[in-house]
Short mmCIF file of C-alpha atoms and ligand atoms in Angstrom, two decimals:
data_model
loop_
_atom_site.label_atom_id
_atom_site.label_comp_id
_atom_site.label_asym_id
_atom_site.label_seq_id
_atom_site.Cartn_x
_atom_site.Cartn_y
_atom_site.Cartn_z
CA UNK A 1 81.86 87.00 45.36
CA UNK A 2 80.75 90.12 47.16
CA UNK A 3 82.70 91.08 49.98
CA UNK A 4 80.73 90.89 53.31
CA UNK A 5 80.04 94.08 54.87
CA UNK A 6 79.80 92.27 58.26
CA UNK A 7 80.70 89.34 60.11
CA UNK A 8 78.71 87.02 63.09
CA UNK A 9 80.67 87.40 66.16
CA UNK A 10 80.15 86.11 69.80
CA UNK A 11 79.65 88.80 72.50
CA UNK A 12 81.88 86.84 74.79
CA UNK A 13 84.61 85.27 73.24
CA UNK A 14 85.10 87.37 70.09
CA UNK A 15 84.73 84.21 67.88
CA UNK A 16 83.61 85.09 64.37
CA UNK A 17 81.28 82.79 62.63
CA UNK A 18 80.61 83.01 58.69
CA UNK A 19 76.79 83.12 59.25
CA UNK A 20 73.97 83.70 62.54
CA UNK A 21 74.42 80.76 64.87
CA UNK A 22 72.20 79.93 67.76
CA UNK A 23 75.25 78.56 70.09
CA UNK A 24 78.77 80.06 70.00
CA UNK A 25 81.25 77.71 68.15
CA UNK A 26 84.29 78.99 70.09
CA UNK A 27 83.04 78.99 73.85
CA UNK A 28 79.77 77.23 74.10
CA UNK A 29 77.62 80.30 75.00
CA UNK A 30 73.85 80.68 73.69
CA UNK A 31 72.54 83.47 72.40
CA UNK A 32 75.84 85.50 72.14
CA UNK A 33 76.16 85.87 68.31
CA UNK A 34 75.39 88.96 66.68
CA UNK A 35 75.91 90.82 63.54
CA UNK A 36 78.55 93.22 63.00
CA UNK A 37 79.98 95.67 60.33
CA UNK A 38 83.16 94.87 59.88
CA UNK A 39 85.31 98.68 59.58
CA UNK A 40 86.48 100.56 56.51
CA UNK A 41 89.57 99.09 55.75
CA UNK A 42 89.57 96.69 58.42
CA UNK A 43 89.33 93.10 58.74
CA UNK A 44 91.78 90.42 57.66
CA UNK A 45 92.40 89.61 54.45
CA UNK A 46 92.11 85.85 53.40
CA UNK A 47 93.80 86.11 50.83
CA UNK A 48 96.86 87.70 51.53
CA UNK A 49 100.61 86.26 53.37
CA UNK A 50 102.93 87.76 54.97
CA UNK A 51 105.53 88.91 53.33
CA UNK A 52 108.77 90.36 54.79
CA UNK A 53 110.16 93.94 55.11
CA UNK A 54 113.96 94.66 53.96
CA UNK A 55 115.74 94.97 57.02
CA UNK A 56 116.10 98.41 56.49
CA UNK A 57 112.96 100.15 57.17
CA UNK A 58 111.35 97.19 59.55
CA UNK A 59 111.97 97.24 63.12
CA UNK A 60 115.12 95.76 64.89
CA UNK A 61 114.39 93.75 67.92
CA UNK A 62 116.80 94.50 70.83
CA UNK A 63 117.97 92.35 73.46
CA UNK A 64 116.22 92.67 77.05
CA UNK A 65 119.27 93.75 78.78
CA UNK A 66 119.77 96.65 75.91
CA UNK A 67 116.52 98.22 77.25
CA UNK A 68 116.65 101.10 79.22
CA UNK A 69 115.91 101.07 82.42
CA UNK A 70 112.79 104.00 82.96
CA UNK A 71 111.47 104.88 86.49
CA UNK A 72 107.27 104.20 85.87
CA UNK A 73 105.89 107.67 86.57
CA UNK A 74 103.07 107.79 88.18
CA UNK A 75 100.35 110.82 88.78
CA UNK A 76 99.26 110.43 92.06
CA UNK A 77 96.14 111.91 92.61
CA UNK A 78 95.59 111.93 96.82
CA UNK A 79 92.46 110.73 96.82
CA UNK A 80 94.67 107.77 98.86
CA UNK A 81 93.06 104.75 98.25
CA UNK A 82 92.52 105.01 94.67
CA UNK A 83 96.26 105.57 94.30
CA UNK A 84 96.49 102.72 96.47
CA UNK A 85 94.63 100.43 94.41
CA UNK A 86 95.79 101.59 91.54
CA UNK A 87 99.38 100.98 92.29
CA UNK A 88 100.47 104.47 93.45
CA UNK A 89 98.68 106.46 90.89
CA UNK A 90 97.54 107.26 87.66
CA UNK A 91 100.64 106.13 85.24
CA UNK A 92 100.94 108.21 82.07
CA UNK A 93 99.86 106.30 78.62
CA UNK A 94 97.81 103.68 80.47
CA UNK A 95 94.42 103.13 79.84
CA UNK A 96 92.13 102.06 82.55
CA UNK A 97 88.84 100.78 82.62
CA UNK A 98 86.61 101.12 85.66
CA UNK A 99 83.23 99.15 86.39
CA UNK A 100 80.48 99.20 88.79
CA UNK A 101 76.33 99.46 88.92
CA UNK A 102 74.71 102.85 87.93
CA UNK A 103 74.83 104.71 90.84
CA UNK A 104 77.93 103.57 92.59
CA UNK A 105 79.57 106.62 92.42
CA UNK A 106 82.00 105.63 89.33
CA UNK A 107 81.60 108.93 87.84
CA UNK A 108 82.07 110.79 91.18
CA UNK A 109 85.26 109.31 92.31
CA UNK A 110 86.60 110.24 88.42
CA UNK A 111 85.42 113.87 88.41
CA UNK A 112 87.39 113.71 92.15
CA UNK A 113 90.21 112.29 90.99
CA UNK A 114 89.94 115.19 87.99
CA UNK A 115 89.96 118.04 89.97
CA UNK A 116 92.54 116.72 91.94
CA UNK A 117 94.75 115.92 89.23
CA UNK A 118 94.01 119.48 87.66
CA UNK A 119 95.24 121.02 91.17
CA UNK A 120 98.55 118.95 90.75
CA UNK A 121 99.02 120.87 87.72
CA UNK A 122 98.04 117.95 85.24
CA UNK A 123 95.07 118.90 82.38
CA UNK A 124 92.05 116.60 82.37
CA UNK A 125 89.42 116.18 79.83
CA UNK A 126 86.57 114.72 80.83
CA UNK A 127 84.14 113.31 78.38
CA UNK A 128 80.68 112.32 78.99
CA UNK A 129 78.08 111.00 77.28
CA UNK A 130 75.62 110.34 80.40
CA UNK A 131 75.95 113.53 81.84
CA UNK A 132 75.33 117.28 79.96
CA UNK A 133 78.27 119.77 81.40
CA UNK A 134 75.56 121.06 83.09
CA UNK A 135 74.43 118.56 85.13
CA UNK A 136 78.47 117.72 85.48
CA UNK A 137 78.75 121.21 86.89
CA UNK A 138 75.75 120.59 89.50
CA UNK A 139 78.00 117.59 90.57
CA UNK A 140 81.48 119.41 90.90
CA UNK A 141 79.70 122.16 93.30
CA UNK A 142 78.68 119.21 95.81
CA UNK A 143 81.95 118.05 96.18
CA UNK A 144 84.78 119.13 98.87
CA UNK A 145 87.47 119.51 95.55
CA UNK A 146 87.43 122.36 93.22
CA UNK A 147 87.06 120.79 90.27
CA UNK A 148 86.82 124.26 88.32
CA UNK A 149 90.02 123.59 86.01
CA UNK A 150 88.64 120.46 84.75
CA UNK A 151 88.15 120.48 81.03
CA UNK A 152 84.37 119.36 79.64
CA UNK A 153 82.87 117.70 76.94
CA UNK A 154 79.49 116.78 75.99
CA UNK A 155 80.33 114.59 73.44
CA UNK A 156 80.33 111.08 72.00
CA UNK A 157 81.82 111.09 68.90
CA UNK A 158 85.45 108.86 69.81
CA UNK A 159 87.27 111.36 66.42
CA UNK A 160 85.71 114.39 68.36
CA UNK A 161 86.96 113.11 71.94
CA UNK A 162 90.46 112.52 70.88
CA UNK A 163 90.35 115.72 68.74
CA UNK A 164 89.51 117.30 71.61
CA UNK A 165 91.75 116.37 74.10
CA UNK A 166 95.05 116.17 71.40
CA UNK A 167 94.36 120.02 70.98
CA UNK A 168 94.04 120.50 74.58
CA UNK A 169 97.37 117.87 75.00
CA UNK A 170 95.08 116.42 77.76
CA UNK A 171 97.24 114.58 80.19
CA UNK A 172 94.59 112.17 81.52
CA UNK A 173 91.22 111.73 79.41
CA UNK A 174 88.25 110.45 81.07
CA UNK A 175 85.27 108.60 79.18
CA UNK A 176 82.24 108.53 80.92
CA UNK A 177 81.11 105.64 79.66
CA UNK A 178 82.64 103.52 77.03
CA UNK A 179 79.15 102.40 76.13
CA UNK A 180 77.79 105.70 75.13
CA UNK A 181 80.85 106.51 72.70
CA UNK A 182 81.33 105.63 68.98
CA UNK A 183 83.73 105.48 66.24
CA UNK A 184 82.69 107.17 62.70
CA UNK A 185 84.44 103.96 60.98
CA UNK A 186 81.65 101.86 62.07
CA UNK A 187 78.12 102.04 61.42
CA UNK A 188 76.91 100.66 64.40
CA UNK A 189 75.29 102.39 67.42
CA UNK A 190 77.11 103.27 70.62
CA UNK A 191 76.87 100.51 73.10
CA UNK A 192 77.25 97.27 70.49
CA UNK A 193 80.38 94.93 71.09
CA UNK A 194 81.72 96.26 67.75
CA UNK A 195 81.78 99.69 68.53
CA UNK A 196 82.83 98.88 72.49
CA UNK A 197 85.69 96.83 71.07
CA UNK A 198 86.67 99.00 68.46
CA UNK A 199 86.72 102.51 70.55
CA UNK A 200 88.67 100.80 73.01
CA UNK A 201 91.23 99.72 70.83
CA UNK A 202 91.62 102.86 69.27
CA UNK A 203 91.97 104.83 72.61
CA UNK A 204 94.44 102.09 74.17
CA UNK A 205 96.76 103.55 70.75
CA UNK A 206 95.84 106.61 71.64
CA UNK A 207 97.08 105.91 75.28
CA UNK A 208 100.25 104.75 74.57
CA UNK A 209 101.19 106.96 70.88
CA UNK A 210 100.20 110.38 73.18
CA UNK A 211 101.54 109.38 76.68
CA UNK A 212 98.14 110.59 77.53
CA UNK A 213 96.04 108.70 80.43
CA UNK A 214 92.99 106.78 79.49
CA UNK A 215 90.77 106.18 82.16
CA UNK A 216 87.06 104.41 80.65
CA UNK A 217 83.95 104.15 82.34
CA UNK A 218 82.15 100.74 81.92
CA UNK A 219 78.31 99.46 83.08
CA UNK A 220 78.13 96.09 84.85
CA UNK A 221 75.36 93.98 83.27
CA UNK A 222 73.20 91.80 85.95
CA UNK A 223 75.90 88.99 85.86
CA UNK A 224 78.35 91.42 87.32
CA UNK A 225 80.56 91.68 84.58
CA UNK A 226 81.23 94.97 82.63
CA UNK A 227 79.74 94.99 79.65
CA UNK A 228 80.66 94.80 76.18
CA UNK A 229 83.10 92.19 74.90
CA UNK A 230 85.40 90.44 77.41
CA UNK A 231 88.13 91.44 74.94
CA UNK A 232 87.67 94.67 76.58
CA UNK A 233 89.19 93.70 79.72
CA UNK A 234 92.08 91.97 77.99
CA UNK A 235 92.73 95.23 75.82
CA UNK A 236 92.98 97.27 78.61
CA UNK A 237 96.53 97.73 81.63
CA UNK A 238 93.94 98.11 84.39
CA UNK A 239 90.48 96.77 85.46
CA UNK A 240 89.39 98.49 88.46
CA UNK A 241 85.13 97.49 89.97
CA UNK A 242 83.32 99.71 92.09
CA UNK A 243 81.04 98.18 94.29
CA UNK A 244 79.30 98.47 97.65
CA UNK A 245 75.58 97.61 99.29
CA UNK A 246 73.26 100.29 98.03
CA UNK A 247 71.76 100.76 101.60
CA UNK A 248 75.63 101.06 103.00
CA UNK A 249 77.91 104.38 102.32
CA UNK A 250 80.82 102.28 101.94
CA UNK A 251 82.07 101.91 98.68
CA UNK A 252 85.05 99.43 97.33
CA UNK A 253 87.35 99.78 94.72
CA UNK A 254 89.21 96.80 93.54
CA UNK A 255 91.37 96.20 91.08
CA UNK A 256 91.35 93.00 88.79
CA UNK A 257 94.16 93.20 86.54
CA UNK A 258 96.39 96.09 86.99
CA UNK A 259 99.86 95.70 84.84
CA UNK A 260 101.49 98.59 87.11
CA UNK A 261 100.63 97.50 90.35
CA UNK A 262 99.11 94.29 92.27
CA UNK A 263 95.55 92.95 91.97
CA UNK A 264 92.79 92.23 94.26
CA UNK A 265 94.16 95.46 96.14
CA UNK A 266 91.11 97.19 98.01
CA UNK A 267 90.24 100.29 98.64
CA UNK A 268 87.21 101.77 101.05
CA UNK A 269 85.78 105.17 100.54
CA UNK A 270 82.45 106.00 102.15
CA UNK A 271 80.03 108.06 100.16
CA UNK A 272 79.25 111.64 101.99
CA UNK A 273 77.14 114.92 100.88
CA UNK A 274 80.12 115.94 99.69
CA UNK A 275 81.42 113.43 97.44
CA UNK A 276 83.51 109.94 97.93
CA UNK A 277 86.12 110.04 101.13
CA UNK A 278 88.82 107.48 101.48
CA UNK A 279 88.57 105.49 104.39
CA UNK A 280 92.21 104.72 106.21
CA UNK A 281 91.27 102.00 108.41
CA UNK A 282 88.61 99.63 106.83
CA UNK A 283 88.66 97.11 109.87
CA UNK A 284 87.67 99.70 112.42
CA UNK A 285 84.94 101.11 110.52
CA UNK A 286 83.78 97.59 109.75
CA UNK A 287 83.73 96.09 113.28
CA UNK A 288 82.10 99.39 114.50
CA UNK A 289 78.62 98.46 114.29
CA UNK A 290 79.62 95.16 116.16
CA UNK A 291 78.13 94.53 119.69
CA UNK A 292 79.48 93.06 122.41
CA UNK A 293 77.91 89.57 123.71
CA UNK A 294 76.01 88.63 120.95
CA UNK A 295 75.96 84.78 119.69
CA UNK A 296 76.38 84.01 116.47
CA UNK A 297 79.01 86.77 115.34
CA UNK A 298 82.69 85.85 114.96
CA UNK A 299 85.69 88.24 113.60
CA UNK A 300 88.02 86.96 111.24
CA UNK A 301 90.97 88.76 109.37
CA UNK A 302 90.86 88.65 105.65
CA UNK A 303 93.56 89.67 103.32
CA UNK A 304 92.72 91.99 100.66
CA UNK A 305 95.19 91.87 98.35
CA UNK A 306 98.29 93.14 100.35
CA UNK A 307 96.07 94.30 103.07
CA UNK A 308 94.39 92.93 105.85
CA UNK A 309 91.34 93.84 106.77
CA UNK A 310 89.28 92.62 110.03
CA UNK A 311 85.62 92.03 109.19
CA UNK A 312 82.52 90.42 111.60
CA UNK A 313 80.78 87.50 110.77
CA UNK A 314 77.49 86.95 111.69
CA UNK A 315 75.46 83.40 111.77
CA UNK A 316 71.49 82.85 112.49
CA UNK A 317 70.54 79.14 113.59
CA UNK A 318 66.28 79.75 113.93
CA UNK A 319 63.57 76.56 114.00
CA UNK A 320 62.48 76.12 110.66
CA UNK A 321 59.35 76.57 109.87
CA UNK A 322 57.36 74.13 107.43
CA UNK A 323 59.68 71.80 104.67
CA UNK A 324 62.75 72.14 103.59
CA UNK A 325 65.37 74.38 106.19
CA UNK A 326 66.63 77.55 104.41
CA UNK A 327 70.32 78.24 104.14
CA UNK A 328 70.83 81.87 102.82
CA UNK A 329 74.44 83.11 102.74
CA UNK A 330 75.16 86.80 101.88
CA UNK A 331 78.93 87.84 100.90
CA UNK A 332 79.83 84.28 100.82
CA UNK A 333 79.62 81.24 98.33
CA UNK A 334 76.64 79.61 99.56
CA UNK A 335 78.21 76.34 98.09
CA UNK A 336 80.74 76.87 100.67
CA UNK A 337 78.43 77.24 103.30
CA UNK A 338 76.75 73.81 103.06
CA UNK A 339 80.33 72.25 102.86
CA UNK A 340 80.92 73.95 106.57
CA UNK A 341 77.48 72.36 107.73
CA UNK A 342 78.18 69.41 106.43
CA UNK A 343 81.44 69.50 108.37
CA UNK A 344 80.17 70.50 111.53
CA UNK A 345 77.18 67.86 111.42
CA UNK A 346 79.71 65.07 110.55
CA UNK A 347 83.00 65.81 112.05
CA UNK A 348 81.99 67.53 115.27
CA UNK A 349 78.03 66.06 115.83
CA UNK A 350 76.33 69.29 115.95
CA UNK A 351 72.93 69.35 114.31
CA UNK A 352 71.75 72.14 111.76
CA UNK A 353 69.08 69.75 110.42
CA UNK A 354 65.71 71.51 110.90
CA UNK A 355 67.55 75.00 111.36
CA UNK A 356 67.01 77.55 109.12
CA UNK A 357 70.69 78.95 108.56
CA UNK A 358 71.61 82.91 107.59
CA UNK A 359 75.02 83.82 107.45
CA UNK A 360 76.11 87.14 106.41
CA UNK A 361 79.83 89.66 106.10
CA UNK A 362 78.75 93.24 107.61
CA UNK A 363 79.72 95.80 105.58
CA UNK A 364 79.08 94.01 102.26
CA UNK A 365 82.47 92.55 102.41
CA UNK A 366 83.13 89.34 100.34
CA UNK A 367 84.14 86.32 102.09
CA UNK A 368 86.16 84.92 99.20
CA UNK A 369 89.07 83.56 100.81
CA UNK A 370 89.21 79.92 102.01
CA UNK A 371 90.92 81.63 105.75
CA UNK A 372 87.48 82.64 106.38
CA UNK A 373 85.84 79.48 106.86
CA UNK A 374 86.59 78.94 110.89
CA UNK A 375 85.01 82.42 111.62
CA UNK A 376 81.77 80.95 109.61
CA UNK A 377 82.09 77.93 111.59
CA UNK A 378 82.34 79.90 114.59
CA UNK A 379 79.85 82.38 114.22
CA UNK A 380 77.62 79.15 113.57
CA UNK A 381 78.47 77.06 116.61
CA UNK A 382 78.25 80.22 118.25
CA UNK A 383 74.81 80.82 117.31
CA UNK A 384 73.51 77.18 117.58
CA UNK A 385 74.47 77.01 121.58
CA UNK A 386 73.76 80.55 122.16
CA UNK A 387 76.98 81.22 123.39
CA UNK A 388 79.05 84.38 122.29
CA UNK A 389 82.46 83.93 121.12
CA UNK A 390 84.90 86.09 123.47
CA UNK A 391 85.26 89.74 122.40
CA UNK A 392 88.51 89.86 122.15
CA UNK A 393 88.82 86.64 120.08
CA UNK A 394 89.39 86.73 116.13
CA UNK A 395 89.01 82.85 113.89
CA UNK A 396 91.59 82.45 111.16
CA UNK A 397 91.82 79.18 109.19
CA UNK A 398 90.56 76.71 106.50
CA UNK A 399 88.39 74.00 107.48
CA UNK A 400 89.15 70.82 105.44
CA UNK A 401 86.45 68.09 104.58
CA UNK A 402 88.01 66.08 107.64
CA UNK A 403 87.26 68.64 110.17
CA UNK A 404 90.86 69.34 110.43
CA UNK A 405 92.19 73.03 110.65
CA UNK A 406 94.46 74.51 107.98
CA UNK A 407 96.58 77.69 108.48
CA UNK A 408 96.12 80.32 105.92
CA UNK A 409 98.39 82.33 104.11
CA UNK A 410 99.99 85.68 105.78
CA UNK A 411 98.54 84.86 109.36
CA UNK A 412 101.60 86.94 111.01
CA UNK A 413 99.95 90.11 109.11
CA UNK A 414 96.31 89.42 109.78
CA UNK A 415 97.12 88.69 113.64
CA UNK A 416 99.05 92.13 113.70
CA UNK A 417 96.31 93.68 112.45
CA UNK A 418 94.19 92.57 114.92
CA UNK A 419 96.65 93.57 117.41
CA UNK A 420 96.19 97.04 116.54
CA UNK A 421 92.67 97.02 116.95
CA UNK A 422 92.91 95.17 120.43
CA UNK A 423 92.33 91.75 120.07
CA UNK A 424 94.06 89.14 122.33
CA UNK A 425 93.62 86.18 120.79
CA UNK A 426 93.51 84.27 117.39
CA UNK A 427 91.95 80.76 117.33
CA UNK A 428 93.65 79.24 114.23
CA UNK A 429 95.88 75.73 113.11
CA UNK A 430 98.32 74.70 115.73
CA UNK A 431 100.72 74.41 112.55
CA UNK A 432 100.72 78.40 112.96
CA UNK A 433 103.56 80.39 114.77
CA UNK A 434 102.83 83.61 115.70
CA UNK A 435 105.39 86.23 117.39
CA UNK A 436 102.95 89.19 117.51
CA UNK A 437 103.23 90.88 120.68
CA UNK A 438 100.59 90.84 123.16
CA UNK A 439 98.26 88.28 120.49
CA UNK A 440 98.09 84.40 121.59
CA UNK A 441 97.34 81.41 119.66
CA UNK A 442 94.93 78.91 120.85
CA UNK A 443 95.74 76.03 118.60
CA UNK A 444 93.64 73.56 117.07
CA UNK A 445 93.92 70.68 115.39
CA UNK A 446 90.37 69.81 114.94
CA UNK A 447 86.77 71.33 114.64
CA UNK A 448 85.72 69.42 117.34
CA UNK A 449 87.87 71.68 119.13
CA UNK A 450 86.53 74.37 118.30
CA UNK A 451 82.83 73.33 119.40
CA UNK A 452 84.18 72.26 122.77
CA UNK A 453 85.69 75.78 123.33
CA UNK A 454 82.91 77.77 122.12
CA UNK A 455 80.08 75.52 123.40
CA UNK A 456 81.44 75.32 127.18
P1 TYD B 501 77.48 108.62 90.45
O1 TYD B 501 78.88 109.07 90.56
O2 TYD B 501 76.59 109.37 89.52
O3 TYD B 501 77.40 107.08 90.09
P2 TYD B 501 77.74 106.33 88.72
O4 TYD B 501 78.52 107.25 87.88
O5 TYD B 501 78.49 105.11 89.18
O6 TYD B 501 76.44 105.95 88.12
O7 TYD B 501 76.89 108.59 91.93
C1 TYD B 501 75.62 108.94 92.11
C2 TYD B 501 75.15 108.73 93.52
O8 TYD B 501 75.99 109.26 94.51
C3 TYD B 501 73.84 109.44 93.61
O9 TYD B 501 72.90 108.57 94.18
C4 TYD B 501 74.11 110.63 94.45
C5 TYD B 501 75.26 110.21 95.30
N1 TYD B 501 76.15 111.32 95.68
C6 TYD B 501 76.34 111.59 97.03
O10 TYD B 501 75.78 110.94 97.89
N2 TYD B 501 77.18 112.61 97.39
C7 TYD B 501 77.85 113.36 96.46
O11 TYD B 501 78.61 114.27 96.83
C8 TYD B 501 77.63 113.07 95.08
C9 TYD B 501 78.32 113.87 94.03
C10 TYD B 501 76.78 112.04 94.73
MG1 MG B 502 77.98 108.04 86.02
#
């Protein structure tokens, strides 16, 4: 039998199938298997076992407490809040892959980080295949950094890359993007799973054989994922997206798998003629736009990651028009927002029923956290009575199907955060203690509660 020169693997899961199949076998997915040469050499070998290595030449596995101890360096690069969300900064022979929309700023922020990294006395590379050095050059002389040190390449070839940057002894390498590189053991174009998958592996050995730093640019596809394989996020130490509202300068950098540092950290930068600056205090520039004695808006203190970060809520209650009322929830699950009408209607007898409902985060900020949901209910009851919720008020708590009030996890930080920007007050579960100086709990049990005290 010939040997196949290519094998029928899913885009998602990585399952291989022997021929085309409409429906992946491994995860379910449609339309996710496609062809792919298998590399030179590569591939396992059915036909072949194991078999073991004298004990002289093979490796000798050593007991966890025989390990030495080594302090993780780390190259910071004081751009602060991508140090921040990286974990305190780039660490040497990790390889880091970074996501967001064209446009974001993704290759910005890395030819920032470059030039700053070149100042600290470290030698970058950085490789793109998007941009000519030219038009890389037209970039650097926008920004506030000199990024004149930084190494260039206009190249795609992955043996030319790493050729490149071994002869330079590169100590971070960036590729701009991952999708626009290829390996000369495959005969696939730049931008197919095998080649994604494949280049990634071979810079992650790269990473760790050279000590170098690896930091990979990746495209989101429409589902907000990056794209290539999902393998590619599992191959990788760190999986940083950059995202924001295109109409908004603010831009976010989270990370969601970092193995030197904690996840779901965020970072805010805001976009400027002169490249990406880190913003110090997120909740102030988030509740800036805020105005006083408006219904409908409620301020709640998220955690992000290890941080917490004060962000506004805003609710519109408006006479529906003709058929069915709209409900239209930006930065939060709009799933979740029916469950918090549904509450409301049945546990406290308000009445969204022929309301058209928008709900919206300023500042593009993600309401992902259950500790959210009594500033949504706020802002709501706030905006169905007309009332506005006192200024110096912020809502922190989960609302269960009951109507009941849950407290939510690190309320001591939140409420100290909103200390420091003034408030007086946090409206949360009375199974909350709170010893913040000059901040009060007003306890409830109940959303009813919370009607009554907004609605008066
Ligand atoms: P870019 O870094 O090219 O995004 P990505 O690599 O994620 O596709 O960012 C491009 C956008 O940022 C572009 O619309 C121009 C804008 N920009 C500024 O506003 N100020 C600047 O100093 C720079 C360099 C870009
Ligand atoms: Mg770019």
């Amino acid at each position: 039998m010939a040997r196949a020169r290519s094998v029928y693997r899913c885009t998602e899961c990585g399952h291989d199938h022997p021929k085309w199949a409409g429906r992946c076998e491994g995860c379910g997915e449609w339309n996710t298997v496609a062809e792919e040469p298998i590399a030179v050499g590569a591939g396992p070998s059915a036909n072949r076992t194991v078999r073991a290595r004298g004990s002289a030449g093979g490796p000798r596995p050593s007991r966890l407490r025989e390990i030495a101890q080594s302090p993780l360096e780390r190259w910071r690069t004081g751009l602060d809040e991508f140090d921040f969300v990286l974990g305190g900064g780039v660490v040497p022979g990790s390889m880091t892959l970074i996501g967001g929309e064209p446009g974001i700023g993704k290759s910005t922020l890395l030819l920032q980080a470059a030039a700053r990294l070149e100042a600290a006395g470290r030698s970058v590379l950085y490789a793109s295949g998007e941009e000519s050095p030219d038009q890389l050059r037209l970039r650097a002389e926008r920004l506030r950094e000199d990024a004149g040190a930084v190494h260039v390449l206009g190249e795609t070839s992955l043996e030319r890359i790493v050729g490149a940057a071994t002869a330079l002894h590169a100590d971070v390498v960036v590729i701009d993007s991952i999708q626009t590189v290829y390996t000369e053991m495959l005969e696939s174009a730049p931008g197919n799973v095998g080649q994604v998958r494949e280049c990634s592996g071979q810079l992650m050995r790269f990473a760790k054989e050279s000590g170098t730093a690896v930091v990979v640019v990746g495209h989101v596809t429409k589902g907000g994922g990056i794209a290539g394989p999902k393998t590619l996020e599992h191959i990788v130490d760190t999986v940083l997206y950059f995202e924001g509202e295109a109409t908004l300068d603010y831009r976010m950098l989270r990370a969601t798998k970092n193995r030197f540092g904690s996840v779901d950290e965020l970072g805010v930068f805001t976009m400027t003629g002169e490249g990406l600056v880190p913003v110090p205090n997120p909740s102030a520039v988030f509740l800036a736009a805020r105005a006083d004695g408006i219904s409908g808006s409620a301020v709640t203190a998220l955690m992000e990651g290890t941080r917490p970060v004060l962000v506004e809520v805003q609710a519109l209650a408006a006479r529906s028009g003709y058929g069915t009322p709209q409900r239209v929830a930006t930065g939060l699950d709009p799933k979740r927002l029916a469950v918090l009408l549904a509450v409301l209607e049945r546990r406290a007898e308000t009445s969204f029923a022929d309301l058209d409902v928008f709900v919206q985060a300023t500042a593009g900020v993600r309401l992902a956290e259950p500790g959210a949901d009594l500033a949504v209910a706020a802002a709501l009851v706030s905006s169905l009575y007309n009332r506005p919720a006192p200024a110096d008020v912020i809502f922190v708590g989960e609302v269960g199907l009951g109507g009941e009030i849950r407290p939510s996890a690190a309320v001591e930080r939140r409420v100290a955060e909103a200390a420091r920007l003034g408030f007086r007050r946090v409206f949360g579960s009375a199974r909350n203690s709170i010893k913040v100086p000059g901040m009060q709990l007003v306890p409830l049990e109940h959303i009813g509660q919370l009607v009554r005290a907004l609605a008066a």
